[in-house]
Structures are given as C-alpha cells and as structure tokens.
Short mmCIF file of N, CA, C and O in Angstrom, two decimals:
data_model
loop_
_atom_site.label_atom_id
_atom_site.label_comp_id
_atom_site.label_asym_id
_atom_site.label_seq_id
_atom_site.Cartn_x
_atom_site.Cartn_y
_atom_site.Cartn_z
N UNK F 706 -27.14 17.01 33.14
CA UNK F 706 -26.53 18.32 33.31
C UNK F 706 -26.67 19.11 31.99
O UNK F 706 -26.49 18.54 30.91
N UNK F 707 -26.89 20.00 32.06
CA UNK F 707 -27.06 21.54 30.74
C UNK F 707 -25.50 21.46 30.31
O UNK F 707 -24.46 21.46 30.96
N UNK F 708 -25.89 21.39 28.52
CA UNK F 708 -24.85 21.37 27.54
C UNK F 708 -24.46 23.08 27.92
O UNK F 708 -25.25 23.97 28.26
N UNK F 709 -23.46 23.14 27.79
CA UNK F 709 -22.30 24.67 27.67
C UNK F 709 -21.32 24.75 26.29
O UNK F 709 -20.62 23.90 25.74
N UNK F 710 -21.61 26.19 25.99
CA UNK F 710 -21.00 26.38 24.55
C UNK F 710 -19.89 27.51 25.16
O UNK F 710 -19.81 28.31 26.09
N UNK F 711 -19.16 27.08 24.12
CA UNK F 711 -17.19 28.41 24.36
C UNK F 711 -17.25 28.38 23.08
O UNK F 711 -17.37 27.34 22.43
N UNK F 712 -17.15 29.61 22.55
CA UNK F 712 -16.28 29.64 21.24
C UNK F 712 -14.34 29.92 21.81
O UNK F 712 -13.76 30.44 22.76
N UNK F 713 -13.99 29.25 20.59
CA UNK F 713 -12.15 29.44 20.79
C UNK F 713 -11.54 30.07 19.46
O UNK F 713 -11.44 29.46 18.40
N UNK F 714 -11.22 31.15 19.64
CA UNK F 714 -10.96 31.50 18.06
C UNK F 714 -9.23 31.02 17.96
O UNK F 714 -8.47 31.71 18.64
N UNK F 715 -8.84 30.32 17.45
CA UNK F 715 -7.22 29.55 17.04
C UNK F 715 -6.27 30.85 15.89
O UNK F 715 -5.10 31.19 15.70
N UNK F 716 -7.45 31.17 15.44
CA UNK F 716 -6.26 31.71 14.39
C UNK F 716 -7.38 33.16 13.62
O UNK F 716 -8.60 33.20 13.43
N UNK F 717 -6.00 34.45 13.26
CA UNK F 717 -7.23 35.52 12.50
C UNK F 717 -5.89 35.96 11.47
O UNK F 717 -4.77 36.45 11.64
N UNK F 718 -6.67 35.48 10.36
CA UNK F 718 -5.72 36.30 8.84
C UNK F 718 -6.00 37.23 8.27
O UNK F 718 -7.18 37.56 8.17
N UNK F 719 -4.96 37.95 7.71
CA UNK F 719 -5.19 39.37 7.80
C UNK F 719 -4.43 39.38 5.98
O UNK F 719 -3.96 38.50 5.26
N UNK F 720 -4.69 41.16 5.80
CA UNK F 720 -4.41 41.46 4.62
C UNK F 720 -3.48 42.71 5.30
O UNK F 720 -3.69 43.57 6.14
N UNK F 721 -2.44 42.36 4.55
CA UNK F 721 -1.45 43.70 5.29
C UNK F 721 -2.01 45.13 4.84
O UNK F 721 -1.75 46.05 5.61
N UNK F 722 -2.66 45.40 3.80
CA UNK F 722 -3.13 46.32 2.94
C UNK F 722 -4.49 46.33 2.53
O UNK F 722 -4.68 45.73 1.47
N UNK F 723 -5.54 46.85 3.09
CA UNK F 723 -6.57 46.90 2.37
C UNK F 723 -7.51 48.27 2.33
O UNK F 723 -7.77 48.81 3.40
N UNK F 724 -7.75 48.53 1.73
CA UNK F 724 -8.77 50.07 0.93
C UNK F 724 -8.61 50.88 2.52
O UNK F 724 -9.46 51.11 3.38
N UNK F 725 -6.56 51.29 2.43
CA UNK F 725 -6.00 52.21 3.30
C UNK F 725 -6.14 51.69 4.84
O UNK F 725 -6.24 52.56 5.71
N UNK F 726 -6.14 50.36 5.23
CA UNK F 726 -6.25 50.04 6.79
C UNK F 726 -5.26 48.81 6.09
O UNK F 726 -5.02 48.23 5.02
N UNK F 727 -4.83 48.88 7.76
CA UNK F 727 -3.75 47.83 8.00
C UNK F 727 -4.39 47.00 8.66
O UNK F 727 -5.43 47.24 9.27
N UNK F 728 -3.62 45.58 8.57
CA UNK F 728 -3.96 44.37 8.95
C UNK F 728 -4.97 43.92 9.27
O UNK F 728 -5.31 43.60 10.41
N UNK F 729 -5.96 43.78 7.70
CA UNK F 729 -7.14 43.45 7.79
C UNK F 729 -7.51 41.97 8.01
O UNK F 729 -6.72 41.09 7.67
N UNK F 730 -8.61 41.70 8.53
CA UNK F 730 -8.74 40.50 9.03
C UNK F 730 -9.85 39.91 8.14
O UNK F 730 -10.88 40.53 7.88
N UNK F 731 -9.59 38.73 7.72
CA UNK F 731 -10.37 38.59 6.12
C UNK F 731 -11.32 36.83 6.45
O UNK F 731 -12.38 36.39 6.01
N UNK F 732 -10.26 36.23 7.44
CA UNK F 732 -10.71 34.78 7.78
C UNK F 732 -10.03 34.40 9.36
O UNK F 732 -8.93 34.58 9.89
N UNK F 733 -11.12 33.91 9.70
CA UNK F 733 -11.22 33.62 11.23
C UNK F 733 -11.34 32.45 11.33
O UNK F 733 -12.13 32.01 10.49
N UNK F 734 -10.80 31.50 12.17
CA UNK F 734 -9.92 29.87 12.41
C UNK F 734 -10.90 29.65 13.83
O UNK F 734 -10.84 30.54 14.68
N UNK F 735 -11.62 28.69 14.02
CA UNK F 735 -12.48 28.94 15.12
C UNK F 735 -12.76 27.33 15.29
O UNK F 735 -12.79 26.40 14.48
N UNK F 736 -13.00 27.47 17.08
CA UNK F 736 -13.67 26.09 17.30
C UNK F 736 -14.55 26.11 18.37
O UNK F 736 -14.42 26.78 19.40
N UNK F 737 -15.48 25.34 18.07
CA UNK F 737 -16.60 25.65 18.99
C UNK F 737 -16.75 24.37 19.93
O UNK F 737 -16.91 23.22 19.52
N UNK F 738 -16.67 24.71 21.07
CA UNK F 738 -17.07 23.56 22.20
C UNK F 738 -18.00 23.31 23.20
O UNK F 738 -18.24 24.08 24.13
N UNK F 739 -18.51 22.27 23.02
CA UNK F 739 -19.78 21.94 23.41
C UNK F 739 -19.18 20.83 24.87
O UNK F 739 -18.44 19.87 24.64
N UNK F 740 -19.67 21.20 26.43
CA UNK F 740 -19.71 19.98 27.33
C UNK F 740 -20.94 20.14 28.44
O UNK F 740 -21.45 21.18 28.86
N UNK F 741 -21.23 18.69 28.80
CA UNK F 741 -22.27 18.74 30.05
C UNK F 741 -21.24 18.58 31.20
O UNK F 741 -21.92 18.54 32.22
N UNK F 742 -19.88 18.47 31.56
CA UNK F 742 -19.34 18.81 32.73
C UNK F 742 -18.47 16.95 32.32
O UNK F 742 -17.50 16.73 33.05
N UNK F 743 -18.66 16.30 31.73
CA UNK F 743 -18.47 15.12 31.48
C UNK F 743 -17.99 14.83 30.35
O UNK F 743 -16.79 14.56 30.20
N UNK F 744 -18.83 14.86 29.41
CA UNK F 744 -18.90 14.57 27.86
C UNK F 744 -18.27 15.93 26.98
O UNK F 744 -18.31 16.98 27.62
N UNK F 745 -17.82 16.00 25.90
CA UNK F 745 -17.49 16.71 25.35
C UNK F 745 -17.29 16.47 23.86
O UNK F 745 -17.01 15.33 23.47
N UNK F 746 -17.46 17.74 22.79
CA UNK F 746 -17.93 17.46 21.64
C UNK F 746 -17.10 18.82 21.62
O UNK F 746 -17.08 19.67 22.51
N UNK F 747 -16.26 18.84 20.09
CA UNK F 747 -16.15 20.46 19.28
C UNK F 747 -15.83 19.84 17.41
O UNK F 747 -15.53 18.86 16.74
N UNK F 748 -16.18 21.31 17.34
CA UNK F 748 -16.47 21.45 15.79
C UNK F 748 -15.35 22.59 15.40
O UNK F 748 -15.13 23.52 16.17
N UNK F 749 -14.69 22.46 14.20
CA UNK F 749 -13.95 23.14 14.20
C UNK F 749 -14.02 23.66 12.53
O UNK F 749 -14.07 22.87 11.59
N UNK F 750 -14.00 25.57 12.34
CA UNK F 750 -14.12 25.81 10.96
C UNK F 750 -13.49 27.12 10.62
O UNK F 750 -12.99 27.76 11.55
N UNK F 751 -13.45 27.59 9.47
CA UNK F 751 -12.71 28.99 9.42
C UNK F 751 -13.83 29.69 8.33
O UNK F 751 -14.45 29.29 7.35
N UNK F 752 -13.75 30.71 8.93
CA UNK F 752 -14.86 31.65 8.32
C UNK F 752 -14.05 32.78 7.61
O UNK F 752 -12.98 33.19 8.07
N UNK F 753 -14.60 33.23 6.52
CA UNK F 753 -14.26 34.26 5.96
C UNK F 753 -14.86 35.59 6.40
O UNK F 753 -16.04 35.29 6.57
N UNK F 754 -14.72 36.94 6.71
CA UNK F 754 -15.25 38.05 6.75
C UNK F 754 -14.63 39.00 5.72
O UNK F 754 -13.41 39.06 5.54
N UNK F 755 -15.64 39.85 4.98
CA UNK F 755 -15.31 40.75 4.53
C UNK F 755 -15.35 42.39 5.55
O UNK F 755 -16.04 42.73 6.52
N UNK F 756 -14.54 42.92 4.98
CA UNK F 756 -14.31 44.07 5.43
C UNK F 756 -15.66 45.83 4.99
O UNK F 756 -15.53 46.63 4.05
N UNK F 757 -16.36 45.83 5.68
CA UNK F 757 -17.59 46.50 5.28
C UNK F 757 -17.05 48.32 4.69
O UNK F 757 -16.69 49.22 5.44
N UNK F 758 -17.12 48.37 3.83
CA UNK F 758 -16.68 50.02 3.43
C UNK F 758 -17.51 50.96 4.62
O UNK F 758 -16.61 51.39 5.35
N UNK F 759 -18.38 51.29 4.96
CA UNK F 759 -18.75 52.03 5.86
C UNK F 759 -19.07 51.89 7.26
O UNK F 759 -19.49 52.63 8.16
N UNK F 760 -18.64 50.32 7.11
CA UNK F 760 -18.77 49.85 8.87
C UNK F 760 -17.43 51.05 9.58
O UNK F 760 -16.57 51.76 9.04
N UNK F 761 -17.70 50.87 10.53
CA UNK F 761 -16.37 51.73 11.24
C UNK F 761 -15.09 50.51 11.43
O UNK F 761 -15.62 49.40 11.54
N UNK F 762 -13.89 50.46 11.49
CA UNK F 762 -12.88 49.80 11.47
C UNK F 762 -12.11 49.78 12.46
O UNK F 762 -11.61 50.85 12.81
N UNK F 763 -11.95 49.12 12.86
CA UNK F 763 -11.21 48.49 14.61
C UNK F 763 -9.87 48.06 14.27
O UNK F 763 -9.80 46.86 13.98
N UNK F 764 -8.80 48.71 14.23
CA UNK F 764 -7.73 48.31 14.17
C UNK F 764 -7.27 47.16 15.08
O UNK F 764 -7.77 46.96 16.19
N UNK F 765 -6.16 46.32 14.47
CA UNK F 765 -5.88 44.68 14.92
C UNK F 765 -5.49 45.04 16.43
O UNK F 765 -5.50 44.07 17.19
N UNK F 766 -5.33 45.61 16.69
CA UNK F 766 -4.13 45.69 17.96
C UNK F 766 -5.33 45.83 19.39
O UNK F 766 -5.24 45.38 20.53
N UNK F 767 -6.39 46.63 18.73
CA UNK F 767 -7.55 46.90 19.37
C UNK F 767 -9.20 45.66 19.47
O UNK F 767 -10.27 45.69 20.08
N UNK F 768 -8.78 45.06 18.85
CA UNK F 768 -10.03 44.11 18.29
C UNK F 768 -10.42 43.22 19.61
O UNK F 768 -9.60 43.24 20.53
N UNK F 769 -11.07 42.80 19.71
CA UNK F 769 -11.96 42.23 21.28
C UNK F 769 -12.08 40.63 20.94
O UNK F 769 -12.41 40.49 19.76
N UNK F 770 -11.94 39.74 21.44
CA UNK F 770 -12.89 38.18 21.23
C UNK F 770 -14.17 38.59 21.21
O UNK F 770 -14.52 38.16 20.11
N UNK F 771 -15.04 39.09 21.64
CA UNK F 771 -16.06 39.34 21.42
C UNK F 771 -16.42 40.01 20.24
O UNK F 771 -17.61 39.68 20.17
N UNK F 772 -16.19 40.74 19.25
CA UNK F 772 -16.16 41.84 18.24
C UNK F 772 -15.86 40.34 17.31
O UNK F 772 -16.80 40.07 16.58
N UNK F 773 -14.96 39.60 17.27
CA UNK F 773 -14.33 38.98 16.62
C UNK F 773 -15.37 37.41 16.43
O UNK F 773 -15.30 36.66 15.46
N UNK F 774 -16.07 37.28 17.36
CA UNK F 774 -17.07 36.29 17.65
C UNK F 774 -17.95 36.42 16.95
O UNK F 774 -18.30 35.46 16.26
N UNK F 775 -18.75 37.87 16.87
CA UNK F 775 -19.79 38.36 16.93
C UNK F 775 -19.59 38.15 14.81
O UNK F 775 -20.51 37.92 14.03
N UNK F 776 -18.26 38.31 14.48
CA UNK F 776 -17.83 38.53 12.80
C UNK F 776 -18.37 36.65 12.61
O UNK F 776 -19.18 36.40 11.71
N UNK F 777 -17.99 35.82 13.25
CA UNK F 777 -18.23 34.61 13.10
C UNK F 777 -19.63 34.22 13.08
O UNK F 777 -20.16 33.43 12.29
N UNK F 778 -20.17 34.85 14.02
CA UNK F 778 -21.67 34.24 14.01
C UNK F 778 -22.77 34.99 13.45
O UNK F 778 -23.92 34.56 13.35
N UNK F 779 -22.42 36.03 13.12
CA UNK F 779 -22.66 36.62 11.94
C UNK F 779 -23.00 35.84 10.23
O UNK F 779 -23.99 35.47 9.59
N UNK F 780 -21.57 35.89 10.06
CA UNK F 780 -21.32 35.22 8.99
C UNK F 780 -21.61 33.63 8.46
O UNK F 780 -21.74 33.13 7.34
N UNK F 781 -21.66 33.00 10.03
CA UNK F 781 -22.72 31.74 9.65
C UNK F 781 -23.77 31.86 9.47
O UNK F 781 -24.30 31.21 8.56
N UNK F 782 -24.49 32.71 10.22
CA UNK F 782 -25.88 32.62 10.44
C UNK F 782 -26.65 31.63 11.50
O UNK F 782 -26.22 30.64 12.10
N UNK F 783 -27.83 32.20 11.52
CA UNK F 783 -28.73 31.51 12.56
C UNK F 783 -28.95 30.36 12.11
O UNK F 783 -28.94 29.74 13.18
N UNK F 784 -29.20 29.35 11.07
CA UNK F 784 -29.44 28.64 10.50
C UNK F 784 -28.17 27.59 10.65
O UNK F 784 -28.35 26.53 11.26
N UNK F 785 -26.84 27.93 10.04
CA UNK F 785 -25.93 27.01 10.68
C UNK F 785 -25.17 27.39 11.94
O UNK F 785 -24.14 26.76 12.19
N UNK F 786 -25.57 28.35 12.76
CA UNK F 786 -25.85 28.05 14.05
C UNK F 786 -26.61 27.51 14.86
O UNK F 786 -26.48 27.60 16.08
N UNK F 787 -27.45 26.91 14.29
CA UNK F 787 -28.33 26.19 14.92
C UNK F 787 -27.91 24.57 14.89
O UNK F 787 -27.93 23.78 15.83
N UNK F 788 -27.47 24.31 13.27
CA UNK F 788 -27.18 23.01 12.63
C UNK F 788 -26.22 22.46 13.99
O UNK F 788 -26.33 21.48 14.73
N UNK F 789 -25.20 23.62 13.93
CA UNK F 789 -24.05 23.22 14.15
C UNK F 789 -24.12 23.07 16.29
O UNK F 789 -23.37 22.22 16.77
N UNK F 790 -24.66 23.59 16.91
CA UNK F 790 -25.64 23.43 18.05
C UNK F 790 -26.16 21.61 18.33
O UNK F 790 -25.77 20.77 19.14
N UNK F 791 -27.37 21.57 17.03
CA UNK F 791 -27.72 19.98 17.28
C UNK F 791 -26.95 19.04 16.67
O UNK F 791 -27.23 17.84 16.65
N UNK F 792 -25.87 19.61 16.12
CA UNK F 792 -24.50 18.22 15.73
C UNK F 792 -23.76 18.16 17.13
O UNK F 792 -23.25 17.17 17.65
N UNK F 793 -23.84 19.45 17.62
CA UNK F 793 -22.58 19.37 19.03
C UNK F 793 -23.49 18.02 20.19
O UNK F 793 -22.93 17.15 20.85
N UNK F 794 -25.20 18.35 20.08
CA UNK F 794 -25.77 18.15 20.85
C UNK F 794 -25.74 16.50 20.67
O UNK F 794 -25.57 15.68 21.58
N UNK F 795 -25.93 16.25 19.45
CA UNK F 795 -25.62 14.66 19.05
C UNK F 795 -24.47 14.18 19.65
O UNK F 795 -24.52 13.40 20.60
N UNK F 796 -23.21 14.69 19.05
CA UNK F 796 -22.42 13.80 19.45
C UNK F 796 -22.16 13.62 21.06
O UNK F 796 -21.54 12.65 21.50
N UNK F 797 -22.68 14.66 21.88
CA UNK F 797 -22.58 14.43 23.21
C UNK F 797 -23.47 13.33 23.47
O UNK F 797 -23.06 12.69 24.44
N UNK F 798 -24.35 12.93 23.07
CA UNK F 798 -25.48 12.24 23.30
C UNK F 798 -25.05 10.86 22.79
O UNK F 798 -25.18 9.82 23.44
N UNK F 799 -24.53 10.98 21.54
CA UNK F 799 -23.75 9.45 21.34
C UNK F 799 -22.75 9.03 21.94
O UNK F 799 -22.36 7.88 21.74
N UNK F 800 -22.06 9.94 22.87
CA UNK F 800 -21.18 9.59 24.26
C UNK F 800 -21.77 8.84 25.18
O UNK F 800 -21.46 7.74 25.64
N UNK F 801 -22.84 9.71 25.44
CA UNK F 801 -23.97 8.82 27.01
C UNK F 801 -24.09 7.93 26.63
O UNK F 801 -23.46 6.94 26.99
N UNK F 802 -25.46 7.99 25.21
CA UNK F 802 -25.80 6.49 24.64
C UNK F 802 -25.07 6.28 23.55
O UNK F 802 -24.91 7.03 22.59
N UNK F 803 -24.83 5.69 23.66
CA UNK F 803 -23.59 4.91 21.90
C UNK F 803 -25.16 4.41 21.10
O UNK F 803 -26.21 4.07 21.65
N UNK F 804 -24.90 4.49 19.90
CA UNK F 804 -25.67 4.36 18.99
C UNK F 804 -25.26 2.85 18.25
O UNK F 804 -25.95 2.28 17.41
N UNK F 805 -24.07 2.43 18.75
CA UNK F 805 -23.22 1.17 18.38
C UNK F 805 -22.09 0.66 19.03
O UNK F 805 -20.99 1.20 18.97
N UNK F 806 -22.33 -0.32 19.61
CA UNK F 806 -21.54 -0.88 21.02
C UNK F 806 -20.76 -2.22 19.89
O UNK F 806 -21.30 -2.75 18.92
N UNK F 807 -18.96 -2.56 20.59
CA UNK F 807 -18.80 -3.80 20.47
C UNK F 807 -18.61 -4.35 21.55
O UNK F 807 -18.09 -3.91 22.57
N UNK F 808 -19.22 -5.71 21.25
CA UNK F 808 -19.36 -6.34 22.24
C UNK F 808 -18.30 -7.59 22.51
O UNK F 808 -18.41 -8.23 21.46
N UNK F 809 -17.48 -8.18 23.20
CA UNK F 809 -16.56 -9.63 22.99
C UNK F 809 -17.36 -10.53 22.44
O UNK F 809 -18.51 -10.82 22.77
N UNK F 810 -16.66 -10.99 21.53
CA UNK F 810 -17.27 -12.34 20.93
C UNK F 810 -17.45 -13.34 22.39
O UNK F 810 -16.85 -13.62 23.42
N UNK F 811 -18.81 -13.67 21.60
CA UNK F 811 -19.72 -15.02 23.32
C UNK F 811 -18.60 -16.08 23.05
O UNK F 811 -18.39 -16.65 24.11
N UNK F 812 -17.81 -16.56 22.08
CA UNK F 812 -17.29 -18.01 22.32
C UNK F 812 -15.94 -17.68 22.61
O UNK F 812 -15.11 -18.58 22.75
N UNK F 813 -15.50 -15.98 22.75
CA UNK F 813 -13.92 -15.89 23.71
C UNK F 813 -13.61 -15.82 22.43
O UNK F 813 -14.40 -16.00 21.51
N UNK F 814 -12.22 -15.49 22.33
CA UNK F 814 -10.92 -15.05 21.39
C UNK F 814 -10.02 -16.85 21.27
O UNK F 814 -9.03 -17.11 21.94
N UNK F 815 -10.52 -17.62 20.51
CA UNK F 815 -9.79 -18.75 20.01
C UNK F 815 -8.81 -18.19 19.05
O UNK F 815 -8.03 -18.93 18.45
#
C-alpha cells in the first residue's frame, strides 16, 4: 500500500511585539506522519521562521494550516524534506521487515 504524509502542527510561538505587528509567530512545533494504512512512522521538530519586512503579514487570528505549513517547508527545504521523507520511509519498512529479530533461546528459559 502507498506511504501517506499529514503534517500536524502542535504548537506556534509568537512575539507579542514585533517591528509594529502583534503576535508574531517566530517558531513552529510540528510533526510529520508518515502511514501505509498499517504501519506508521512520525518525526517530530520545531522550526524557526523569521518574519519578512516586506512580505505582507497575516495576522494570528487569521493565519491558515496551510500558510503555516507552507512557513515549515519552506524553511527546511527540499533537501531535508526529502531526508526526512526516506527516514519516515525506513522506519515504516523496518516495521514490515525488522532489520533485527529476537528470537527464544533453542534450549527454553532454564
């Protein structure tokens, strides 16, 4: 079955005050989850964003999961979005196949 990705954003910190906007949002608390309908894998990290002087500014009350996603994957980049993709993809895969099994001892538990 095809791996499926969710981002979950947990948490967004803010600066009560910054260059005249309120409750700026400076670091984003995020976890990313990876499942084939079975197996399941997440990674969990907090990203920093800065606040762009001429970007346009979305007040908190107004801000989207999506807008807020888009600050995250941004700020990683394609590169550890990708990393972080074939770590999810591993550990689902070391679910199916274990990479290291224990097995009962052959002469039983004396």
């Amino acid at each position: 079955m095809a791996i499926t990705y969710k981002w979950i954003i947990k948490q967004l910190e803010c600066y009560p005050q910054q260059n005249n906007k309120t409750n700026v949002v400076f670091r984003i608390h995020w976890i990313r989850e990876a499942t084939d309908g079975t197996h399941s894998a997440q990674v969990y990290g907090c990203q920093d964003v800065e606040l762009e002087p001429n970007a346009p500014f979305t007040p908190y009350s107004d801000l989207k999961f999506e807008q807020v996603v888009s600050w995250v994957e941004k700020s990683l980049g394609t590169k550890k979005l990708t990393e972080q993709v074939a770590g999810l993809n591993a550990a689902i895969q070391a679910q199916i196949t274990p990479p290291v099994i224990q097995l009962p001892l052959p002469w039983g538990n004396n």
